[in-house]
Amino acid sequence: MTTFGRNIESPADFFAVTDRDDDPLYEVTLWPYRSLSDKGFVTIILLVCLGFLVPITAFFGSPFFWGILPFMAAAVWGLWAAIQKTNKDATVRESLKLWPDLVAVYRKNPRSEDQYWYAHPQFVKVHLREDTKIEHYITLSGGNREIELGAFLTPEERLSLFEALDRAIYQAKSPVS
């Protein structure tokens, strides 16, 4: 198991620390936007197949038909595989919870081990990086580690997340009056 921050022996250790009776001060779950629904996926594949029928009908009954057919089938299969991979990648989830004494991030990865990170808010800093290829790149540092957050979001969503998270961590660090 991969950890972001403190030494976590198992997912049970992480969830034992974050399974609390008190409500978090701030909580957010992030996931990528999926613009193509399952119905849209079927529609696209059908439209491509129908589109390929137009030029191939001229070759029905000739030997060229069997020469062209495998390439058209490969193109449809390639489109299908690419959309399926994109849909699988879109199942990533990042869950962040903030209490006065704990910041916890859980990342559910579609193709690798899940990742866990937690630290005390007093030692956590939120960074908005502009020196990377990703516009408004957010990282959290604390517990001798630095993690990225919401890299799959749009730049506007990352900026909004940064502002809300920065404000929430500041409030968690502020003494209660």
Coordinates of N, CA, C and O in Angstrom, one line a residue:
M1 N 0.8 -1.2 0.0 CA 0.0 0.0 0.0 C 0.9 1.2 0.0 O 1.9 1.3 0.7
T2 N 0.5 2.2 -0.8 CA 1.2 3.5 -0.9 C 0.6 4.5 0.1 O -0.6 4.6 0.2
T3 N 1.5 5.2 0.8 CA 1.1 6.2 1.7 C 1.6 7.5 1.3 O 2.7 7.6 0.7
F4 N 0.9 8.6 1.6 CA 1.4 9.9 1.2 C 2.2 10.5 2.4 O 3.1 11.3 2.2
G5 N 1.8 10.3 3.6 CA 2.3 11.0 4.7 C 2.9 10.0 5.8 O 3.8 9.3 5.5
R6 N 2.2 10.0 6.9 CA 2.7 9.2 8.0 C 2.7 7.7 7.6 O 2.1 7.3 6.7
N7 N 3.5 6.9 8.4 CA 3.6 5.5 8.1 C 2.3 4.8 8.4 O 2.0 4.6 9.6
I8 N 1.6 4.4 7.4 CA 0.3 3.7 7.6 C 0.5 2.3 7.2 O 0.9 2.0 6.1
E9 N 0.2 1.4 8.1 CA 0.5 -0.1 7.9 C -0.6 -0.7 7.0 O -0.3 -1.6 6.2
S10 N -1.8 -0.2 7.1 CA -2.9 -0.8 6.3 C -4.0 0.2 6.1 O -4.0 1.2 6.8
P11 N -4.9 -0.1 5.1 CA -6.0 0.8 5.0 C -6.8 0.9 6.2 O -7.4 2.0 6.5
A12 N -6.9 -0.2 7.0 CA -7.7 -0.2 8.2 C -7.1 0.9 9.2 O -7.8 1.5 9.9
D13 N -5.8 1.0 9.2 CA -5.1 2.1 10.1 C -5.6 3.5 9.7 O -5.9 4.3 10.6
F14 N -5.6 3.7 8.4 CA -6.1 5.0 7.9 C -7.5 5.3 8.3 O -7.9 6.3 8.8
F15 N -8.4 4.3 8.0 CA -9.8 4.5 8.3 C -10.1 4.5 9.8 O -11.1 5.1 10.2
A16 N -9.3 3.9 10.6 CA -9.4 4.0 12.1 C -9.2 5.4 12.6 O -9.8 5.9 13.5
V17 N -8.2 6.0 12.0 CA -7.9 7.4 12.3 C -8.9 8.4 11.9 O -9.3 9.4 12.5
T18 N -9.5 8.1 10.7 CA -10.5 9.1 10.1 C -11.9 8.7 10.5 O -12.8 9.5 10.1
D19 N -12.2 7.6 11.1 CA -13.6 7.2 11.5 C -13.8 7.9 12.8 O -13.5 7.3 13.9
R20 N -14.5 9.0 12.8 CA -14.7 9.8 14.0 C -16.2 10.2 14.1 O -16.9 10.2 13.2
D21 N -16.5 10.5 15.4 CA -17.9 10.9 15.6 C -18.2 12.4 15.3 O -19.3 12.7 15.0
D22 N -17.1 13.2 15.4 CA -17.3 14.6 15.2 C -17.3 14.9 13.7 O -16.5 14.3 12.9
D23 N -18.1 15.8 13.2 CA -18.1 16.2 11.8 C -16.9 17.0 11.4 O -16.4 17.8 12.2
P24 N -16.4 16.7 10.2 CA -15.2 17.5 9.8 C -15.6 19.0 9.5 O -16.7 19.3 9.2
L25 N -14.6 19.9 9.7 CA -14.8 21.3 9.4 C -15.0 21.5 7.9 O -15.6 22.4 7.5
Y26 N -14.3 20.7 7.1 CA -14.3 20.8 5.7 C -14.2 19.4 5.1 O -13.4 18.6 5.6
E27 N -15.0 19.1 4.1 CA -15.0 17.8 3.4 C -15.3 18.0 1.9 O -16.2 18.7 1.6
V28 N -14.5 17.3 1.1 CA -14.7 17.4 -0.3 C -14.3 16.1 -1.0 O -13.3 15.4 -0.6
T29 N -15.1 15.6 -2.0 CA -14.7 14.5 -2.8 C -14.6 15.0 -4.2 O -15.5 15.6 -4.8
L30 N -13.5 14.7 -4.9 CA -13.2 15.2 -6.2 C -13.1 14.0 -7.2 O -12.7 12.9 -6.8
W31 N -13.6 14.2 -8.4 CA -13.6 13.2 -9.4 C -13.6 14.0 -10.8 O -14.1 15.1 -10.9
P32 N -13.1 13.3 -11.8 CA -13.0 14.0 -13.1 C -14.4 14.0 -13.8 O -15.3 13.2 -13.5
Y33 N -14.6 15.0 -14.6 CA -15.8 15.2 -15.4 C -15.9 14.2 -16.5 O -14.9 14.0 -17.2
R34 N -17.0 13.5 -16.6 CA -17.2 12.6 -17.7 C -18.3 13.2 -18.7 O -19.4 13.3 -18.3
S35 N -17.9 13.6 -19.8 CA -18.8 14.2 -20.8 C -19.5 13.2 -21.6 O -20.6 13.6 -22.2
L36 N -19.1 12.0 -21.6 CA -19.8 11.0 -22.5 C -20.4 10.0 -21.6 O -19.8 9.2 -20.9
S37 N -21.8 9.9 -21.6 CA -22.5 8.9 -20.9 C -22.4 7.6 -21.5 O -22.0 7.4 -22.7
D38 N -23.0 6.6 -20.9 CA -23.0 5.2 -21.5 C -23.9 5.2 -22.7 O -23.5 4.6 -23.7
K39 N -25.0 5.9 -22.7 CA -25.9 6.0 -23.9 C -25.1 6.8 -25.0 O -25.2 6.4 -26.2
G40 N -24.4 7.8 -24.7 CA -23.6 8.5 -25.7 C -22.5 7.6 -26.3 O -22.2 7.7 -27.5
F41 N -21.9 6.8 -25.5 CA -20.9 5.8 -26.0 C -21.5 4.9 -27.0 O -20.9 4.7 -28.1
V42 N -22.6 4.3 -26.7 CA -23.3 3.4 -27.7 C -23.7 4.2 -29.0 O -23.5 3.7 -30.1
T43 N -24.1 5.4 -28.8 CA -24.5 6.3 -30.0 C -23.3 6.5 -30.8 O -23.4 6.4 -32.1
I44 N -22.2 6.9 -30.3 CA -21.0 7.2 -31.0 C -20.5 6.0 -31.8 O -20.2 6.0 -33.0
I45 N -20.5 4.8 -31.2 CA -20.0 3.6 -31.8 C -21.0 3.2 -33.0 O -20.5 2.9 -34.1
L46 N -22.3 3.4 -32.8 CA -23.3 3.1 -33.8 C -23.1 4.1 -35.0 O -23.2 3.7 -36.2
L47 N -22.9 5.4 -34.7 CA -22.7 6.4 -35.8 C -21.5 6.1 -36.6 O -21.5 6.2 -37.8
V48 N -20.4 5.7 -35.9 CA -19.2 5.4 -36.6 C -19.4 4.1 -37.5 O -19.0 4.1 -38.7
C49 N -20.0 3.1 -37.0 CA -20.3 1.9 -37.8 C -21.2 2.3 -39.0 O -20.9 1.8 -40.1
L50 N -22.2 3.0 -38.8 CA -23.1 3.5 -39.9 C -22.3 4.3 -40.9 O -22.5 4.2 -42.1
G51 N -21.4 5.2 -40.4 CA -20.6 6.0 -41.3 C -19.7 5.2 -42.1 O -19.5 5.5 -43.3
F52 N -19.2 4.1 -41.6 CA -18.3 3.2 -42.4 C -19.1 2.4 -43.4 O -18.5 1.9 -44.4
L53 N -20.4 2.2 -43.2 CA -21.2 1.4 -44.1 C -21.3 2.2 -45.5 O -21.5 1.6 -46.5
V54 N -21.3 3.5 -45.4 CA -21.5 4.3 -46.6 C -20.4 4.0 -47.7 O -20.7 3.6 -48.8
P55 N -19.2 4.2 -47.3 CA -18.1 3.9 -48.4 C -17.9 2.4 -48.7 O -17.6 2.1 -49.8
I56 N -18.2 1.5 -47.7 CA -17.9 0.1 -48.0 C -19.0 -0.5 -48.8 O -18.7 -1.6 -49.5
T57 N -20.2 0.0 -48.9 CA -21.3 -0.6 -49.7 C -20.9 -0.6 -51.2 O -21.3 -1.5 -51.9
A58 N -20.0 0.3 -51.6 CA -19.6 0.3 -53.0 C -18.8 -0.9 -53.4 O -18.6 -1.3 -54.5
F59 N -18.2 -1.6 -52.3 CA -17.3 -2.7 -52.6 C -18.0 -4.0 -52.3 O -17.3 -5.1 -52.3
F60 N -19.3 -4.1 -51.9 CA -20.0 -5.3 -51.7 C -19.8 -6.2 -52.9 O -20.0 -5.8 -54.0
G61 N -19.5 -7.5 -52.7 CA -19.3 -8.4 -53.8 C -18.0 -8.4 -54.5 O -17.8 -9.2 -55.4
S62 N -17.1 -7.6 -54.1 CA -15.8 -7.5 -54.7 C -14.7 -8.0 -53.7 O -14.9 -7.9 -52.5
P63 N -13.5 -8.4 -54.2 CA -12.5 -8.8 -53.3 C -12.0 -7.6 -52.4 O -11.4 -7.8 -51.3
F64 N -12.1 -6.4 -52.9 CA -11.7 -5.2 -52.1 C -12.5 -5.1 -50.8 O -12.0 -4.5 -49.8
F65 N -13.7 -5.6 -50.8 CA -14.5 -5.5 -49.6 C -13.8 -6.2 -48.4 O -13.7 -5.6 -47.3
W66 N -13.2 -7.4 -48.7 CA -12.6 -8.1 -47.6 C -11.2 -7.5 -47.2 O -10.7 -7.7 -46.1
G67 N -10.7 -6.7 -48.1 CA -9.4 -6.0 -47.8 C -9.7 -4.7 -47.0 O -8.8 -4.4 -46.1
I68 N -10.8 -4.1 -47.2 CA -11.1 -2.9 -46.4 C -11.8 -3.2 -45.1 O -11.5 -2.5 -44.1
L69 N -12.6 -4.2 -45.0 CA -13.3 -4.5 -43.8 C -12.5 -4.7 -42.5 O -12.8 -4.1 -41.5
P70 N -11.3 -5.4 -42.6 CA -10.5 -5.5 -41.3 C -10.0 -4.1 -40.8 O -10.0 -3.9 -39.6
F71 N -9.7 -3.2 -41.7 CA -9.2 -1.9 -41.3 C -10.3 -1.0 -40.6 O -10.1 -0.3 -39.7
M72 N -11.5 -1.2 -41.2 CA -12.7 -0.5 -40.6 C -13.0 -1.1 -39.2 O -13.3 -0.3 -38.3
A73 N -13.0 -2.4 -39.1 CA -13.2 -3.0 -37.9 C -12.2 -2.6 -36.8 O -12.5 -2.4 -35.7
A74 N -10.9 -2.5 -37.3 CA -9.9 -2.1 -36.3 C -10.1 -0.7 -35.9 O -9.8 -0.4 -34.7
A75 N -10.5 0.2 -36.8 CA -10.8 1.6 -36.4 C -11.9 1.7 -35.3 O -11.8 2.4 -34.3
V76 N -13.0 0.9 -35.5 CA -14.1 0.9 -34.6 C -13.6 0.3 -33.2 O -13.9 0.8 -32.2
W77 N -12.8 -0.8 -33.3 CA -12.3 -1.4 -32.1 C -11.4 -0.4 -31.3 O -11.4 -0.3 -30.1
G78 N -10.5 0.3 -32.1 CA -9.6 1.3 -31.5 C -10.4 2.4 -30.8 O -10.0 2.8 -29.7
L79 N -11.4 2.9 -31.4 CA -12.3 3.9 -30.8 C -12.9 3.4 -29.5 O -13.0 4.0 -28.5
W80 N -13.5 2.2 -29.6 CA -14.1 1.5 -28.5 C -13.1 1.4 -27.3 O -13.4 1.7 -26.2
A81 N -11.9 0.9 -27.6 CA -10.9 0.7 -26.5 C -10.5 2.0 -25.9 O -10.3 2.1 -24.7
A82 N -10.3 3.1 -26.7 CA -9.9 4.4 -26.2 C -10.9 4.9 -25.3 O -10.6 5.5 -24.2
I83 N -12.2 4.8 -25.7 CA -13.3 5.4 -24.8 C -13.4 4.6 -23.5 O -13.6 5.1 -22.4
Q84 N -13.2 3.2 -23.6 CA -13.3 2.4 -22.4 C -12.1 2.8 -21.4 O -12.3 2.8 -20.2
K85 N -10.9 3.0 -22.0 CA -9.8 3.4 -21.1 C -10.1 4.7 -20.5 O -9.8 4.9 -19.3
T86 N -10.6 5.7 -21.2 CA -10.9 7.0 -20.6 C -12.0 6.9 -19.5 O -11.8 7.5 -18.5
N87 N -13.0 6.0 -19.7 CA -14.0 5.8 -18.7 C -13.4 5.2 -17.5 O -13.8 5.5 -16.4
K88 N -12.5 4.2 -17.6 CA -11.8 3.6 -16.5 C -11.0 4.6 -15.7 O -11.0 4.6 -14.5
D89 N -10.2 5.4 -16.5 CA -9.4 6.5 -15.8 C -10.3 7.5 -15.0 O -9.8 8.1 -14.1
A90 N -11.5 7.7 -15.5 CA -12.4 8.7 -14.8 C -13.0 8.2 -13.5 O -13.7 8.9 -12.9
T91 N -12.6 6.9 -13.1 CA -13.1 6.4 -11.8 C -12.2 6.8 -10.7 O -12.5 6.5 -9.5
V92 N -11.2 7.6 -10.9 CA -10.3 8.1 -9.8 C -11.2 9.0 -8.9 O -12.0 9.7 -9.3
R93 N -10.9 8.9 -7.6 CA -11.6 9.7 -6.6 C -10.6 10.2 -5.6 O -9.7 9.4 -5.2
E94 N -10.7 11.4 -5.2 CA -9.9 12.0 -4.1 C -10.8 12.5 -3.0 O -11.7 13.3 -3.3
S95 N -10.7 12.0 -1.8 CA -11.5 12.5 -0.7 C -10.7 13.1 0.3 O -9.7 12.5 0.8
L96 N -11.0 14.4 0.7 CA -10.3 15.1 1.7 C -11.2 15.5 2.8 O -12.3 15.9 2.6
K97 N -10.7 15.2 4.0 CA -11.5 15.6 5.2 C -10.6 16.4 6.2 O -9.4 16.0 6.3
L98 N -11.1 17.4 6.8 CA -10.3 18.3 7.6 C -11.0 18.5 9.0 O -12.2 18.9 9.0
W99 N -10.3 18.1 10.0 CA -10.8 18.4 11.4 C -9.8 19.4 12.0 O -8.7 19.6 11.5
P100 N -10.0 19.9 13.2 CA -9.1 20.8 13.9 C -7.7 20.2 14.1 O -6.7 20.8 14.2
D101 N -7.7 18.8 14.3 CA -6.5 18.1 14.6 C -6.0 17.1 13.5 O -5.1 16.3 13.7
L102 N -6.7 17.1 12.3 CA -6.3 16.1 11.3 C -6.8 16.6 9.9 O -7.9 17.1 9.7
V103 N -5.9 16.4 9.0 CA -6.2 16.5 7.5 C -5.9 15.1 6.9 O -4.8 14.6 7.1
A104 N -6.9 14.6 6.3 CA -6.8 13.2 5.7 C -7.2 13.2 4.3 O -8.2 13.8 3.9
V105 N -6.4 12.6 3.4 CA -6.7 12.5 2.0 C -6.6 11.0 1.6 O -5.7 10.3 1.9
Y106 N -7.7 10.6 0.9 CA -7.7 9.2 0.4 C -7.9 9.3 -1.1 O -8.8 10.0 -1.6
R107 N -7.1 8.7 -1.8 CA -7.2 8.7 -3.3 C -7.4 7.2 -3.8 O -6.6 6.3 -3.6
K108 N -8.5 7.0 -4.4 CA -8.9 5.7 -5.0 C -8.4 5.7 -6.5 O -8.9 6.5 -7.3
N109 N -7.4 5.0 -6.8 CA -6.8 4.9 -8.1 C -7.4 3.8 -8.9 O -7.6 2.7 -8.4
P110 N -7.7 4.0 -10.2 CA -8.4 3.0 -11.0 C -7.4 1.9 -11.4 O -7.8 0.7 -11.7
R111 N -6.1 2.1 -11.5 CA -5.2 1.1 -12.1 C -4.0 0.8 -11.2 O -3.1 0.1 -11.6
S112 N -4.0 1.3 -9.9 CA -2.9 1.0 -9.0 C -3.5 1.0 -7.6 O -4.7 1.2 -7.4
E113 N -2.6 0.8 -6.6 CA -3.0 0.8 -5.2 C -3.6 2.1 -4.8 O -3.2 3.2 -5.3
D114 N -4.5 2.1 -3.9 CA -5.1 3.3 -3.3 C -4.0 4.0 -2.5 O -3.1 3.3 -2.0
Q115 N -4.1 5.3 -2.3 CA -3.1 6.1 -1.6 C -3.8 6.8 -0.4 O -4.9 7.2 -0.5
Y116 N -3.0 6.9 0.7 CA -3.6 7.5 1.9 C -2.5 8.5 2.4 O -1.3 8.3 2.3
W117 N -3.0 9.6 3.0 CA -2.2 10.6 3.6 C -2.9 11.3 4.7 O -4.1 11.6 4.6
Y118 N -2.2 11.5 5.8 CA -2.8 12.4 6.8 C -1.7 13.1 7.6 O -0.6 12.7 7.6
A119 N -2.1 14.3 8.2 CA -1.1 15.1 8.9 C -2.0 16.0 9.8 O -3.2 16.2 9.7
H120 N -1.3 16.6 10.7 CA -1.9 17.6 11.6 C -2.0 19.0 10.8 O -1.0 19.4 10.2
P121 N -3.1 19.7 10.9 CA -3.3 20.9 10.1 C -2.3 22.0 10.4 O -2.0 22.8 9.6
Q122 N -1.7 22.0 11.6 CA -0.7 23.0 12.0 C 0.5 22.8 11.1 O 1.3 23.8 10.9
F123 N 0.8 21.7 10.6 CA 2.0 21.4 9.8 C 1.7 21.3 8.3 O 2.5 20.9 7.5
V124 N 0.4 21.5 7.9 CA 0.0 21.4 6.5 C 0.0 22.8 5.8 O -0.5 23.7 6.4
K125 N 0.5 22.8 4.6 CA 0.5 24.0 3.8 C -0.1 23.7 2.4 O 0.2 22.6 1.9
V126 N -0.9 24.6 2.0 CA -1.5 24.4 0.6 C -0.8 25.3 -0.3 O -0.5 26.5 0.0
H127 N -0.3 24.7 -1.4 CA 0.4 25.5 -2.4 C -0.3 25.5 -3.7 O -0.9 24.5 -4.2
L128 N -0.3 26.7 -4.4 CA -0.9 26.8 -5.7 C 0.3 27.1 -6.6 O 0.9 28.2 -6.5
R129 N 0.7 26.2 -7.4 CA 1.8 26.3 -8.3 C 1.4 26.8 -9.7 O 0.5 26.3 -10.3
E130 N 2.2 27.7 -10.1 CA 2.0 28.2 -11.5 C 3.2 27.9 -12.4 O 3.2 28.2 -13.6
D131 N 4.2 27.2 -11.8 CA 5.4 26.9 -12.6 C 5.4 25.5 -13.2 O 6.5 25.0 -13.5
T132 N 4.3 24.9 -13.3 CA 4.2 23.6 -13.9 C 3.4 23.6 -15.2 O 2.8 24.6 -15.5
K133 N 3.3 22.5 -15.8 CA 2.5 22.4 -17.1 C 1.0 22.5 -16.8 O 0.3 22.9 -17.7
I134 N 0.6 22.1 -15.6 CA -0.8 22.2 -15.2 C -1.0 23.5 -14.6 O -0.4 23.9 -13.6
E135 N -2.0 24.2 -15.1 CA -2.4 25.6 -14.6 C -3.1 25.4 -13.3 O -3.9 24.6 -13.1
H136 N -2.7 26.3 -12.3 CA -3.2 26.3 -11.0 C -3.1 24.9 -10.3 O -4.0 24.3 -9.8
Y137 N -1.9 24.4 -10.3 CA -1.6 23.0 -9.8 C -1.5 23.1 -8.2 O -0.8 23.9 -7.7
I138 N -2.3 22.3 -7.6 CA -2.5 22.3 -6.1 C -1.7 21.2 -5.5 O -1.8 20.0 -5.9
T139 N -0.9 21.5 -4.5 CA -0.2 20.5 -3.7 C -0.5 20.8 -2.2 O -0.7 21.9 -1.8
L140 N -0.5 19.7 -1.4 CA -0.5 19.8 0.1 C 0.8 19.3 0.6 O 1.3 18.3 0.1
S141 N 1.4 20.0 1.5 CA 2.7 19.5 2.1 C 2.5 19.4 3.6 O 1.8 20.2 4.2
G142 N 3.1 18.4 4.2 CA 3.0 18.1 5.6 C 3.3 16.7 5.9 O 3.2 15.8 5.0
G143 N 3.8 16.4 7.1 CA 4.2 15.0 7.4 C 5.3 14.6 6.5 O 5.4 13.4 6.1
N144 N 6.3 15.5 6.2 CA 7.4 15.2 5.3 C 7.1 14.7 3.9 O 7.9 14.1 3.3
R145 N 5.9 15.0 3.5 CA 5.5 14.6 2.1 C 4.8 15.8 1.5 O 4.2 16.6 2.1
E146 N 4.7 15.7 0.1 CA 3.9 16.6 -0.6 C 3.1 15.8 -1.6 O 3.6 15.0 -2.3
I147 N 1.8 16.1 -1.7 CA 0.9 15.4 -2.6 C 0.2 16.4 -3.5 O 0.0 17.5 -3.1
E148 N -0.2 15.9 -4.6 CA -1.0 16.7 -5.5 C -2.5 16.5 -5.2 O -2.8 15.4 -4.7
L149 N -3.3 17.5 -5.6 CA -4.7 17.3 -5.3 C -5.5 17.9 -6.5 O -5.2 19.0 -6.9
G150 N -6.4 17.1 -7.0 CA -7.3 17.6 -8.1 C -6.6 17.9 -9.4 O -7.1 18.8 -10.1
A151 N -5.6 17.2 -9.8 CA -4.9 17.5 -11.0 C -5.8 17.2 -12.2 O -5.5 17.8 -13.3
F152 N -6.8 16.5 -12.1 CA -7.7 16.1 -13.2 C -8.8 17.2 -13.3 O -9.6 17.1 -14.2
L153 N -8.9 18.1 -12.4 CA -9.9 19.2 -12.5 C -9.6 20.3 -13.5 O -8.4 20.4 -13.9
T154 N -10.5 21.1 -13.9 CA -10.2 22.2 -14.7 C -9.5 23.3 -13.9 O -9.5 23.3 -12.7
P155 N -8.8 24.2 -14.6 CA -8.0 25.2 -13.9 C -8.9 26.1 -13.0 O -8.6 26.4 -11.9
E156 N -10.1 26.4 -13.4 CA -11.1 27.1 -12.6 C -11.5 26.4 -11.4 O -11.6 26.9 -10.3
E157 N -11.7 25.1 -11.5 CA -12.1 24.2 -10.4 C -11.0 24.1 -9.4 O -11.2 24.2 -8.2
R158 N -9.7 24.0 -9.9 CA -8.6 23.9 -9.0 C -8.4 25.2 -8.2 O -8.1 25.2 -7.0
L159 N -8.6 26.4 -8.9 CA -8.5 27.6 -8.2 C -9.5 27.8 -7.1 O -9.2 28.2 -6.0
S160 N -10.8 27.4 -7.4 CA -11.8 27.4 -6.4 C -11.5 26.5 -5.3 O -11.8 26.8 -4.1
L161 N -11.0 25.3 -5.6 CA -10.7 24.3 -4.5 C -9.6 24.9 -3.7 O -9.6 24.8 -2.4
F162 N -8.5 25.5 -4.3 CA -7.4 26.1 -3.5 C -7.9 27.1 -2.5 O -7.6 27.1 -1.4
E163 N -8.8 28.0 -3.0 CA -9.3 29.1 -2.1 C -10.1 28.5 -1.0 O -9.9 28.9 0.2
A164 N -11.0 27.6 -1.2 CA -11.8 27.0 -0.2 C -10.9 26.2 0.8 O -11.1 26.3 2.0
L165 N -10.0 25.4 0.3 CA -9.1 24.6 1.1 C -8.2 25.5 2.0 O -7.9 25.2 3.2
D166 N -7.6 26.5 1.4 CA -6.7 27.4 2.1 C -7.5 28.1 3.2 O -7.0 28.2 4.3
R167 N -8.7 28.5 3.0 CA -9.5 29.2 4.0 C -9.9 28.2 5.1 O -9.8 28.5 6.3
A168 N -10.2 26.9 4.7 CA -10.5 25.9 5.7 C -9.3 25.5 6.6 O -9.5 25.4 7.8
I169 N -8.2 25.4 6.0 CA -7.0 25.1 6.8 C -6.6 26.2 7.7 O -6.2 26.0 8.9
Y170 N -6.8 27.4 7.2 CA -6.5 28.6 8.1 C -7.4 28.6 9.3 O -7.0 28.9 10.4
Q171 N -8.7 28.3 9.1 CA -9.7 28.3 10.2 C -9.3 27.1 11.1 O -9.5 27.3 12.4
A172 N -8.9 26.0 10.6 CA -8.5 24.9 11.5 C -7.3 25.2 12.3 O -7.2 24.7 13.5
K173 N -6.4 26.0 11.8 CA -5.2 26.4 12.6 C -5.5 27.5 13.6 O -4.7 27.7 14.5
S174 N -6.5 28.3 13.4 CA -6.9 29.4 14.2 C -7.4 28.9 15.6 O -8.1 27.9 15.6
P175 N -6.9 29.5 16.7 CA -7.4 29.1 18.0 C -8.9 29.3 18.1 O -9.4 30.3 17.7
V176 N -9.6 28.4 18.8 CA -11.0 28.5 19.0 C -11.2 29.5 20.2 O -10.6 29.4 21.2
S177 N -12.1 30.5 19.9 CA -12.3 31.5 21.0 C -13.5 31.1 21.8 O -14.4 30.5 21.5

